[in-house]
Coordinates of C-alpha atoms in Angstrom, one line a residue:
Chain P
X1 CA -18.5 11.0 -4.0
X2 CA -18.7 11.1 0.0
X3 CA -15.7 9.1 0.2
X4 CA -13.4 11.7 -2.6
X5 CA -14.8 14.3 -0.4
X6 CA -13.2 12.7 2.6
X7 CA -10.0 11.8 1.1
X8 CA -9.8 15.3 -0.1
X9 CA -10.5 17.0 2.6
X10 CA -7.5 14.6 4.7
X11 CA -5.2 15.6 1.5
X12 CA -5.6 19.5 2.2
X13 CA -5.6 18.8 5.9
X14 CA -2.2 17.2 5.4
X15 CA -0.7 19.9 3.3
X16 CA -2.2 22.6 5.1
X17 CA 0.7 24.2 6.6
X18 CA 2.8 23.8 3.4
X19 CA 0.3 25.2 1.5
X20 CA 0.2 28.5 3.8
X21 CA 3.9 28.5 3.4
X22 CA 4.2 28.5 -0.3
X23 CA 1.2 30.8 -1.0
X24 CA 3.5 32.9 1.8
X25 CA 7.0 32.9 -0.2
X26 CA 5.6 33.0 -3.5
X27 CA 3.5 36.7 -2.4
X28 CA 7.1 37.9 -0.5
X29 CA 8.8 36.8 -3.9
X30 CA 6.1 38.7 -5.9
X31 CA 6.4 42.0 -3.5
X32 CA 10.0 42.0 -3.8
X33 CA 10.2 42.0 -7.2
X34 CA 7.5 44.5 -7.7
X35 CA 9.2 46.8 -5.0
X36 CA 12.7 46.0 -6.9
X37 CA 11.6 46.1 -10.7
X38 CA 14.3 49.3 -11.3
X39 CA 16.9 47.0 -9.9
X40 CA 17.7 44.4 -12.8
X41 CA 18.0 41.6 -12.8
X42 CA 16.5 40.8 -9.1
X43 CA 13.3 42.8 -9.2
X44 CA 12.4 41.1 -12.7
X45 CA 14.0 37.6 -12.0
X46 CA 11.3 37.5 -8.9
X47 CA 8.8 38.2 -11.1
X48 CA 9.8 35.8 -13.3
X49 CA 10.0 33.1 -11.1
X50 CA 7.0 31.6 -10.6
X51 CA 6.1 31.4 -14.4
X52 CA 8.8 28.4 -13.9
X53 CA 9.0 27.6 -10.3
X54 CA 5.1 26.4 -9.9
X55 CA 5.4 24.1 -13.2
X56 CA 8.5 23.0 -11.3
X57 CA 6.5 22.7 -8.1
X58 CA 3.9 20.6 -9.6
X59 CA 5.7 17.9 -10.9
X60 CA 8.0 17.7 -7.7
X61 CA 4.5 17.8 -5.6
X62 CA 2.6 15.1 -7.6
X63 CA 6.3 12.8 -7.3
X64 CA 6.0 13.7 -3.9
X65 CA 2.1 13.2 -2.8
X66 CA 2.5 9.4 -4.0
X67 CA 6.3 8.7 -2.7
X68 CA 5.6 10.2 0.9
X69 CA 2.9 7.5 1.4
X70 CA 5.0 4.9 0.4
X71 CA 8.2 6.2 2.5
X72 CA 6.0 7.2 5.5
X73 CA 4.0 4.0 5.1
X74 CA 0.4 5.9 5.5
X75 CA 0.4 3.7 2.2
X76 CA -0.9 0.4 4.4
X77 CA -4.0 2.7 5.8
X78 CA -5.0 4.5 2.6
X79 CA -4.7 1.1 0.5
X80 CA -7.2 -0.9 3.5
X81 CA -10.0 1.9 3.0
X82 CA -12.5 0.4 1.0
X83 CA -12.6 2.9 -1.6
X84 CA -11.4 2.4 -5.2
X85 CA -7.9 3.3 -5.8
X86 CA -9.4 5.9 -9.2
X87 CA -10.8 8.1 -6.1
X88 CA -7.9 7.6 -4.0
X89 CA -5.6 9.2 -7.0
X90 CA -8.6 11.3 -8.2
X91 CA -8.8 13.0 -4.4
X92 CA -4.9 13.0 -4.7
X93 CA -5.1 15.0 -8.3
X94 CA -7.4 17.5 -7.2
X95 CA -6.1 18.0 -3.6
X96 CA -3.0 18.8 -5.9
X97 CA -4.4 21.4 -8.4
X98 CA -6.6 23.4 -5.3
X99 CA -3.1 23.9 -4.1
X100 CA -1.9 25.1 -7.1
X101 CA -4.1 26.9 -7.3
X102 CA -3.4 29.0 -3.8
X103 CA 0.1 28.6 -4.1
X104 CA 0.1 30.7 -8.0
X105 CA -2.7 32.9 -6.7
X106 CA -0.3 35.6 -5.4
X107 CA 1.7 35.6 -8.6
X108 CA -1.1 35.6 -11.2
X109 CA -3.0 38.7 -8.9
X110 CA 0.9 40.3 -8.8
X111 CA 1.3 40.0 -12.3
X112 CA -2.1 41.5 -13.1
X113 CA -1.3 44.4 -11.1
X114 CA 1.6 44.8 -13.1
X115 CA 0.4 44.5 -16.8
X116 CA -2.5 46.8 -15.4
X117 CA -0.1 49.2 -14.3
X118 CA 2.3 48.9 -17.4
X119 CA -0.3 49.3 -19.8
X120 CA -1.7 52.7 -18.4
X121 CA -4.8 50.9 -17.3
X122 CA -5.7 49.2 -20.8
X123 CA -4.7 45.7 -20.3
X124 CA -8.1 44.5 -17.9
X125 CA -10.9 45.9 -19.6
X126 CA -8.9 43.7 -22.8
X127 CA -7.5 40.5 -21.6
X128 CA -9.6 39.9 -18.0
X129 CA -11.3 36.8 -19.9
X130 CA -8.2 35.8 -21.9
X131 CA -5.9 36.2 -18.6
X132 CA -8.4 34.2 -16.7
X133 CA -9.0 31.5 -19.6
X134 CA -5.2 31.2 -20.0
X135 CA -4.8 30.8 -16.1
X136 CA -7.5 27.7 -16.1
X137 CA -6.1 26.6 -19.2
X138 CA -2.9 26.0 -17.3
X139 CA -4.8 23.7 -14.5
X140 CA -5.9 21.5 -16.8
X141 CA -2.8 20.8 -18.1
X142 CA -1.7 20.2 -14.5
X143 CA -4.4 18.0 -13.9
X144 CA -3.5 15.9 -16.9
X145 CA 0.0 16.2 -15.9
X146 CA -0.8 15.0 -12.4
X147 CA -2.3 11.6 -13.5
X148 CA 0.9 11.0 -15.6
X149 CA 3.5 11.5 -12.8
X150 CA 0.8 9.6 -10.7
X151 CA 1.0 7.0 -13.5
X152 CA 4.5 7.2 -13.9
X153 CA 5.7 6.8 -9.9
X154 CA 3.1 3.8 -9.5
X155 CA 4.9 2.4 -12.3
X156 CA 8.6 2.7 -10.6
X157 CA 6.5 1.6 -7.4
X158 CA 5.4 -1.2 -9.1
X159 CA 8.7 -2.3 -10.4
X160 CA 11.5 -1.6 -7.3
X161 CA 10.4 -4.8 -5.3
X162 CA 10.9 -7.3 -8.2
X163 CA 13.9 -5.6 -9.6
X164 CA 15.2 -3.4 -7.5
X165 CA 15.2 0.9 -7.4
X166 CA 17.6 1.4 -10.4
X167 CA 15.0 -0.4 -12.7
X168 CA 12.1 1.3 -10.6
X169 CA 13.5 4.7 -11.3
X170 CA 14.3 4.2 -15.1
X171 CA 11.0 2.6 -15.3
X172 CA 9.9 6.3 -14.0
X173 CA 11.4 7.8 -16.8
X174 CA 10.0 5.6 -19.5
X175 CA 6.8 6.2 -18.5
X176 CA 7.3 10.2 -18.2
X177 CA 9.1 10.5 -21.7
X178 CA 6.5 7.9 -23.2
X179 CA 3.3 9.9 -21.6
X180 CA 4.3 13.3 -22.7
X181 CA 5.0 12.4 -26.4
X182 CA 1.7 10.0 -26.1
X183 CA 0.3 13.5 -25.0
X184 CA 1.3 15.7 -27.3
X185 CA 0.4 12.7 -30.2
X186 CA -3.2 11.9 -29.1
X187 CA -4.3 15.9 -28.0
X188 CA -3.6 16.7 -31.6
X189 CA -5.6 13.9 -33.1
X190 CA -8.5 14.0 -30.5
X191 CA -8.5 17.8 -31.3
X192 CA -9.1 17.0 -35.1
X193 CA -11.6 14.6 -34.0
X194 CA -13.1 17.6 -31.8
X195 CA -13.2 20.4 -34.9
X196 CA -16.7 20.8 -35.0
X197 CA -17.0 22.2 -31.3
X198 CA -16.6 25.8 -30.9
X199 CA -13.2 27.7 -30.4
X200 CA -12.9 29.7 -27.3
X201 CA -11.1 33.4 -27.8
X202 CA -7.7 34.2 -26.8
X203 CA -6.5 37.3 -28.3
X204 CA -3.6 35.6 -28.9
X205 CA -2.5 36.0 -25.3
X206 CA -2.3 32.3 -23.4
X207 CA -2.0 30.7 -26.6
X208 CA 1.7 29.8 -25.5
X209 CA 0.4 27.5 -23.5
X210 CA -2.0 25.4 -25.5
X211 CA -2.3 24.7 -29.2
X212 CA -4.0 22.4 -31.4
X213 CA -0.7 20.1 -31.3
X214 CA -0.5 19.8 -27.6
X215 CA 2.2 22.3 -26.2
X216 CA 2.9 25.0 -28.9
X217 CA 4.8 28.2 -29.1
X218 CA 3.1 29.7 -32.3
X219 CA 0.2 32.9 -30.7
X220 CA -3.4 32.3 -32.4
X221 CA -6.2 34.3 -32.2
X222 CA -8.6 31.1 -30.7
X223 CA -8.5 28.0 -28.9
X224 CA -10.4 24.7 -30.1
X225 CA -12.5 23.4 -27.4
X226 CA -11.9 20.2 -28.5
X227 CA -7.9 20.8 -27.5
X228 CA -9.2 21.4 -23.7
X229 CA -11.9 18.1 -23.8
X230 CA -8.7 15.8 -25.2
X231 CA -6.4 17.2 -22.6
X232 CA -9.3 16.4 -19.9
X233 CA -9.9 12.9 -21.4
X234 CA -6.0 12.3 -21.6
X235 CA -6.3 13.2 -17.5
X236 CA -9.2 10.7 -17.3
X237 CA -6.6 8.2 -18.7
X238 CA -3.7 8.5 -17.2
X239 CA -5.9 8.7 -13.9
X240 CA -7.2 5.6 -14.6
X241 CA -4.2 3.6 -15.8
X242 CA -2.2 5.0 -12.9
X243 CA -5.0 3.1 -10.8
X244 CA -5.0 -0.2 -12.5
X245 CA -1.1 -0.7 -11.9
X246 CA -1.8 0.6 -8.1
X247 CA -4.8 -2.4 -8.1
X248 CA -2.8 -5.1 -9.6
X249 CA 0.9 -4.3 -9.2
X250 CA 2.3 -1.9 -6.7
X251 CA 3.0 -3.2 -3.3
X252 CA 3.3 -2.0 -0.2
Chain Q
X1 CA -24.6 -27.1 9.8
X2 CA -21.9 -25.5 7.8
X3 CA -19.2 -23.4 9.1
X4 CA -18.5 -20.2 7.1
X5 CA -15.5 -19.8 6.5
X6 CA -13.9 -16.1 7.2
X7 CA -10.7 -17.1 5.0
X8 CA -9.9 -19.4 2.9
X9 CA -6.4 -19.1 1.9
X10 CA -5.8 -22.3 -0.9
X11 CA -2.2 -22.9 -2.5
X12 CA -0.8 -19.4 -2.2
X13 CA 2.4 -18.3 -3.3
X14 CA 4.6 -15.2 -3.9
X15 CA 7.2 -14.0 -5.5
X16 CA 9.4 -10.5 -5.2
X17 CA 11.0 -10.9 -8.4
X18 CA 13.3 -13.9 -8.0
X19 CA 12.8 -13.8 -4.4
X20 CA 9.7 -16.2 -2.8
X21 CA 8.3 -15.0 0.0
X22 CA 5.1 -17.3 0.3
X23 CA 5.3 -20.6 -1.3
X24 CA 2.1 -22.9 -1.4
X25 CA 0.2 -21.6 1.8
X26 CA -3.4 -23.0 2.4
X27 CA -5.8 -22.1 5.2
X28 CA -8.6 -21.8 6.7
X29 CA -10.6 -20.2 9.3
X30 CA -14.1 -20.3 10.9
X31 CA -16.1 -17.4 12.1
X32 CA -15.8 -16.1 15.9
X33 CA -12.3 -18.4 16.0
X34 CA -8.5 -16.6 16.6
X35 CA -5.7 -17.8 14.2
X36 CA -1.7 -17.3 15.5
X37 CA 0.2 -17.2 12.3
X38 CA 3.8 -17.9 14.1
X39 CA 6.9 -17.6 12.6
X40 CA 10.7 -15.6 13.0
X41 CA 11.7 -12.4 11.1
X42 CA 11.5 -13.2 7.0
X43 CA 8.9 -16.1 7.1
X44 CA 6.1 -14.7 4.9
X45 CA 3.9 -13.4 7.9
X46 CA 3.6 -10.1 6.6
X47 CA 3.4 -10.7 3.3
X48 CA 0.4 -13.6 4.0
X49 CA -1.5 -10.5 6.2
X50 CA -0.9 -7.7 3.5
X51 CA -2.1 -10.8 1.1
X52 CA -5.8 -11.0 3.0
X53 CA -5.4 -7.5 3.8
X54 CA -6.4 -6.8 0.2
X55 CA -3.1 -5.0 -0.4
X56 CA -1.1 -7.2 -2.4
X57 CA -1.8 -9.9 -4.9
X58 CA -0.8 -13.3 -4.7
X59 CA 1.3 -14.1 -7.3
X60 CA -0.1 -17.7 -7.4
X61 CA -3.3 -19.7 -5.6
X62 CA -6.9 -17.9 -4.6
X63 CA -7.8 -16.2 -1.1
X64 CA -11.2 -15.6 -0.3
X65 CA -12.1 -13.1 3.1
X66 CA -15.9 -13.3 4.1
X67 CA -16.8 -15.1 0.2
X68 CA -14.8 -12.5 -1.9
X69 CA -11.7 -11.8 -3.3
X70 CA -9.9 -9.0 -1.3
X71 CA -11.1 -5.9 -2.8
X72 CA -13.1 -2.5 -1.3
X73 CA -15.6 -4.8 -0.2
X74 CA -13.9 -7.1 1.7
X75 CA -11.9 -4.0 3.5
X76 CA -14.9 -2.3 4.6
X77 CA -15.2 -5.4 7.0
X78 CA -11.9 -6.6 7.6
X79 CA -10.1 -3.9 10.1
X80 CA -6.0 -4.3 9.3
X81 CA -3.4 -3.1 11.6
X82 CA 0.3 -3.8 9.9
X83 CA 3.6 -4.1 11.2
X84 CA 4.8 -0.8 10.2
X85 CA 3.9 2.7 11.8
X86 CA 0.8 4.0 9.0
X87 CA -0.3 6.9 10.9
X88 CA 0.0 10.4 9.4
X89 CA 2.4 12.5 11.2
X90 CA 0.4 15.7 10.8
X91 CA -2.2 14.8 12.0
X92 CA -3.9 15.2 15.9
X93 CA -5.4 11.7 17.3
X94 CA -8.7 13.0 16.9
X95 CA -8.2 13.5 13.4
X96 CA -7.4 10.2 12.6
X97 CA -10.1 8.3 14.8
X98 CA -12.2 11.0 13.0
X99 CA -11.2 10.0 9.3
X100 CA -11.5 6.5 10.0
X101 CA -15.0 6.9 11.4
X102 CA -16.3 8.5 8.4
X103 CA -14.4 5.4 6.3
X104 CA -15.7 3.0 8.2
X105 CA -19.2 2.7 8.8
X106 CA -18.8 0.1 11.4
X107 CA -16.3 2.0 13.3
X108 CA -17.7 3.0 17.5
X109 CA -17.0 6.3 18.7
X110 CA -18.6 5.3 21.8
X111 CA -15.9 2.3 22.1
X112 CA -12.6 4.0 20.3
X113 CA -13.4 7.0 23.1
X114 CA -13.0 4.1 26.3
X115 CA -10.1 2.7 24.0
X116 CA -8.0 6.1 24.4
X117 CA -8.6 6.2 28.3
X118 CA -7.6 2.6 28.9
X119 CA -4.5 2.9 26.7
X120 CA -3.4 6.6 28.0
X121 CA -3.9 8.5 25.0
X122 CA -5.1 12.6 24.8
X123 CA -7.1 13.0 21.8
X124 CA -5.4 16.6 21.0
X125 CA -1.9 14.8 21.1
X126 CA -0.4 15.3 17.4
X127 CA 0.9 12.1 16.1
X128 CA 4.1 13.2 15.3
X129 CA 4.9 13.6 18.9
X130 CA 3.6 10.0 20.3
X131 CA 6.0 7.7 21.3
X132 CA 6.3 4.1 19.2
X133 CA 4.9 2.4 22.1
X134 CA 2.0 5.4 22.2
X135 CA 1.4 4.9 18.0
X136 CA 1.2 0.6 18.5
X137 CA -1.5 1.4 20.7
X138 CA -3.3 4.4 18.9
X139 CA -3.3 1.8 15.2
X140 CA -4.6 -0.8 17.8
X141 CA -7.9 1.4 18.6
X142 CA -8.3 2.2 14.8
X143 CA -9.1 -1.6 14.5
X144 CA -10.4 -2.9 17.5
X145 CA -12.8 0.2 17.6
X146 CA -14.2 -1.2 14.9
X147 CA -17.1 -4.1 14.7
X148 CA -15.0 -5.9 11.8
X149 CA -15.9 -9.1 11.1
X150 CA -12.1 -9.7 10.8
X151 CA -9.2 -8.3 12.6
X152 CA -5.7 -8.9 11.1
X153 CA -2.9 -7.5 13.6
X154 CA 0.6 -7.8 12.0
X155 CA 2.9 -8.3 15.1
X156 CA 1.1 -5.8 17.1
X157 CA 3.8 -6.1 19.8
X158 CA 7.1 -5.7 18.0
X159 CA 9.5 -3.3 18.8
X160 CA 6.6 -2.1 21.6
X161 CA 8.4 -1.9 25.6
X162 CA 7.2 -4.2 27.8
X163 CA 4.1 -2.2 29.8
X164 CA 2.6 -1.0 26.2
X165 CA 2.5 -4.6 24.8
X166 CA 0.9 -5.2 28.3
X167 CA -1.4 -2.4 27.5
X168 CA -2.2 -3.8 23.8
X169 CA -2.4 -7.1 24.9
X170 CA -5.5 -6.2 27.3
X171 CA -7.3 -3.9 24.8
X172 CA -7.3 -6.8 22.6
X173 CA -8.9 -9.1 24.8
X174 CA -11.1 -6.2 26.1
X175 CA -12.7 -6.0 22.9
X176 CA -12.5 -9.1 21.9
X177 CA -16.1 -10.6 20.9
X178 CA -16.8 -14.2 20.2
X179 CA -18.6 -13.3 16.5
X180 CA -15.5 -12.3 15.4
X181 CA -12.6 -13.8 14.0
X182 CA -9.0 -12.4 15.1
X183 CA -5.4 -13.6 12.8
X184 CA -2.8 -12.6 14.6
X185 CA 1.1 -12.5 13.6
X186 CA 3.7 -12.4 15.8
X187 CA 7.5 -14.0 17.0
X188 CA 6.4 -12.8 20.4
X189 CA 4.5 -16.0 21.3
X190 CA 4.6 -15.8 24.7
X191 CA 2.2 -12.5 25.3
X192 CA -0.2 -13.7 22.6
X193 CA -0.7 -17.2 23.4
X194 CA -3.8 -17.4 25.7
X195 CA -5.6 -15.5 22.7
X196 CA -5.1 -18.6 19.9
X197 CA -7.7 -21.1 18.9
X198 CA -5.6 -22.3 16.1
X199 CA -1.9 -21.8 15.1
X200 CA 0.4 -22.1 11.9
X201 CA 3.8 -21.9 12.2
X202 CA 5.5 -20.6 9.0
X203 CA 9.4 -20.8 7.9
X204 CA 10.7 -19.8 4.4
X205 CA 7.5 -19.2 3.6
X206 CA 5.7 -22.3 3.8
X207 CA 3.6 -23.7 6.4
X208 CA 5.2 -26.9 8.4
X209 CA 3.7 -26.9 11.1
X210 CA -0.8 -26.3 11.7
X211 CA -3.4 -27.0 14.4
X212 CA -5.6 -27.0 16.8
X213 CA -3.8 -24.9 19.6
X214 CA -5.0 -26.6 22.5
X215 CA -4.4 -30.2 20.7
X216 CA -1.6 -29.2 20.0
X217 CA -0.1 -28.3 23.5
X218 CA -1.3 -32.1 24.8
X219 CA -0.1 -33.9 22.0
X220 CA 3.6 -32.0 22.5
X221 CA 2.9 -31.5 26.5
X222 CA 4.2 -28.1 26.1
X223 CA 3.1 -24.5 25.6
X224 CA 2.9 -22.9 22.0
X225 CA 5.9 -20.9 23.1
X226 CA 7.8 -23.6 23.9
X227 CA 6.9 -25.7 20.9
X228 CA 7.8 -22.1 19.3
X229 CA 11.6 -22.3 20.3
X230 CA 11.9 -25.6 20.0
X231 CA 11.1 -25.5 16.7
X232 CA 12.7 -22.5 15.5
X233 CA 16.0 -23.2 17.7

């Protein structure tokens, strides 16, 4: 624990600055949409954004946070710590979500405002808990989707120095198409498996980005826990595979 | 009495795809004794100190550091400094002695704080804006501030001017203690030799050429730098 503590802590110290910065553009981007809203299509394009710029910024970010030790070579001191390499990507994954975290904080508080203000002051005594389960909902799923980027660029890591980047890069790929549809597969079945735990309310709100088949556009009125256990345990795995390739394949 | 043995390196090979970049290496080396693994660019010395680093796996043959297989274990006790610039950009040189104090249990504040004076470096400095010779020397104090039982330096003076390899050159043998064991790779013979006990010489990856260092020099009646470019010319 002290040691993913300490490897945390010198993730977040490293992306300090770029963390400031994005939580910065993302609140300009929210207060110049709000400020614009009867000026289609900026003021609502602004708005927008973030809904698919921080999905966007995740998966670029999680590529990122294992390439730039490789290219900048602070690979050779992480890998001659003795810690295991699950806490080194564990420290990496949640390093990752706390700045998700900041950097969609402006955007979800903007967008509250908004609905609040749109719906004549109805929406937050209504959908506080379903707004703030929805915006949780959508961590885990970047937490399970951080462990299969991780996964997936430790793969093409593993693969560039015995046959070259082109391979390394399709092998990138593979992995990414082969972990989503593995995801979408096994949260479905582990969610069956999971039926007897409780649902958790939604209102129908949020449901958009979590059903019982993995990623689903169909509104329901609850969420199965057992949906948000299989998406943690598909994190777990991913996490865990990604660290087994790092142990006995990727070089530095 | 036995000898421990720090490393024990027996019939190691690897392989980049088709490419071989160690092919059959054994050896060995006692406690408190300094190894110079000698050989040009493209010899395997990197690869065969990233190999008992713990940070690749030998595609062939066993290593043992300290009794183990390279793992966590063996890292916490075997202080690495490689070839390539590892320090994080961002970073102030404070922060970095700082995180690898907390990593490294055996890692002296006391010593890593007389380290920075002798090699000229300000603790508030960022990384980013040291020069290469200035980042040699601030990796070097990450290991030798350290009571490792084993200290692998991956040409510690490549690429370095002339008064910084000085510089490192003195800070090793500052710290150097005789408990613990020191493997050193370089194609810069001359500044290192005075440190070796022993020395291999590797080319294409295979060891032809092992000893004694001091044996060595009287059976050849020449310096290890000589017998260096002799060979390798």
């Amino acid at each position: 624990m002290r040691n993913l503590g300490l490897l945390y802590r010198k993730e977040m110290r490293e992306n300090l600055v770029a963390s400031l910065l994005g939580m910065a553009v993302v609140a300009a981007g929210m207060a110049i949409g709000a400020a614009s809203l009867n000026r289609p299509p900026w003021g609502v394009f602004l708005i927008v954004m973030p809904l698919y710029g921080i999905p966007i910024w995740y998966l670029a970010t999680a590529f990122g946070s294992i390439h730039h030790e490789w290219n900048q070579h602070t690979a050779y001191w992480l890998l001659s710590l003795p810690v295991r390499e699950e806490t080194i990507l564990l420290a990496k994954a949640l390093a990752l979500l706390t700045r998700g975290f900041l950097i969609s904080l402006p955007a979800v508080v903007g967008w509250a405002i908004l609905f609040e203000r749109a719906s004549d002051g109805v929406f937050f005594p209504r959908f506080t808990y379903t707004y703030l389960l929805s915006y949780l909902l959508t961590l885990v799923v970047a937490f399970m989707l951080a462990g299969l980027v991780f996964l997936a660029s430790l793969s093409g890591l593993a693969v560039i120095p015995r046959a070259g980047r082109l391979a390394g890069q399709l092998m990138q790929v593979a992995v990414m198409v082969a972990g989503v549809w593995l995801a979408v597969r096994l949260t479905g079945w582990l969610a069956k498996i999971l039926d007897f735990l409780p649902s958790l309310p939604l209102l129908g709100l949020g449901s958009y980005v979590l059903g019982p088949q993995g990623f689903t556009l169909a509104t329901q009125p609850a969420l199965p826990a057992g949906t948000v256990i299989a998406f943690f345990l598909l994190a777990a795995v991913f996490l865990w595979l990604a660290a087994l390739v790092l142990r006995f394949w990727v070089e530095v | 009495m036995m000898t421990l043995s720090v490393v024990e390196v027996r019939n190691v090979s690897k392989r980049y795809g088709p490419t071989v970049a160690l092919r059959g290496v054994s050896l060995e080396l006692e406690a408190g004794r300094v190894l110079g693994v000698l050989g040009p660019n493209g010899s395997g010395k990197s690869t065969l100190m990233r190999l008992m680093a713990g940070l690749s796996q030998p595609s062939a043959g066993q290593i043992r550091i300290l009794g183990e297989k390279p793992g966590p274990s063996t890292r916490a006790r075997v202080a690495y400094v490689p070839e390539v610039d590892c320090l994080y950009p961002s970073l102030r040189v404070e922060e970095m002695l700082d995180l690898q104090a907390r990593f490294f249990a055996d890692f002296d504040r006391t010593q890593a704080a007389e380290l920075l004076e002798f090699m000229h470096l300000t603790p508030r400095a960022a990384v980013r804006s040291l020069s290469k010779g200035q980042r040699a020397r601030l990796k070097l104090i990450l290991a030798l501030a350290r009571r490792a039982d084993l200290i692998l330096l991956d040409e510690p003076f490549s690429g370095i001017d002339p008064p910084s390899r000085e510089r490192i050159l003195q800070g090793i043998l500052a710290t150097h203690r005789g408990d613990r064991s020191l493997i050193l790779s370089t194609h810069l013979v001359r500044e290192a030799e005075k440190l070796f006990d022993r020395v291999v010489f590797l080319s294409k990856g295979e060891i032809f050429l092992a000893g004694d260092a001091e044996a060595l020099r009287q059976e050849r009646g020449m310096s290890i730098e000589e017998i260096f470019r002799e060979e390798y010319n």
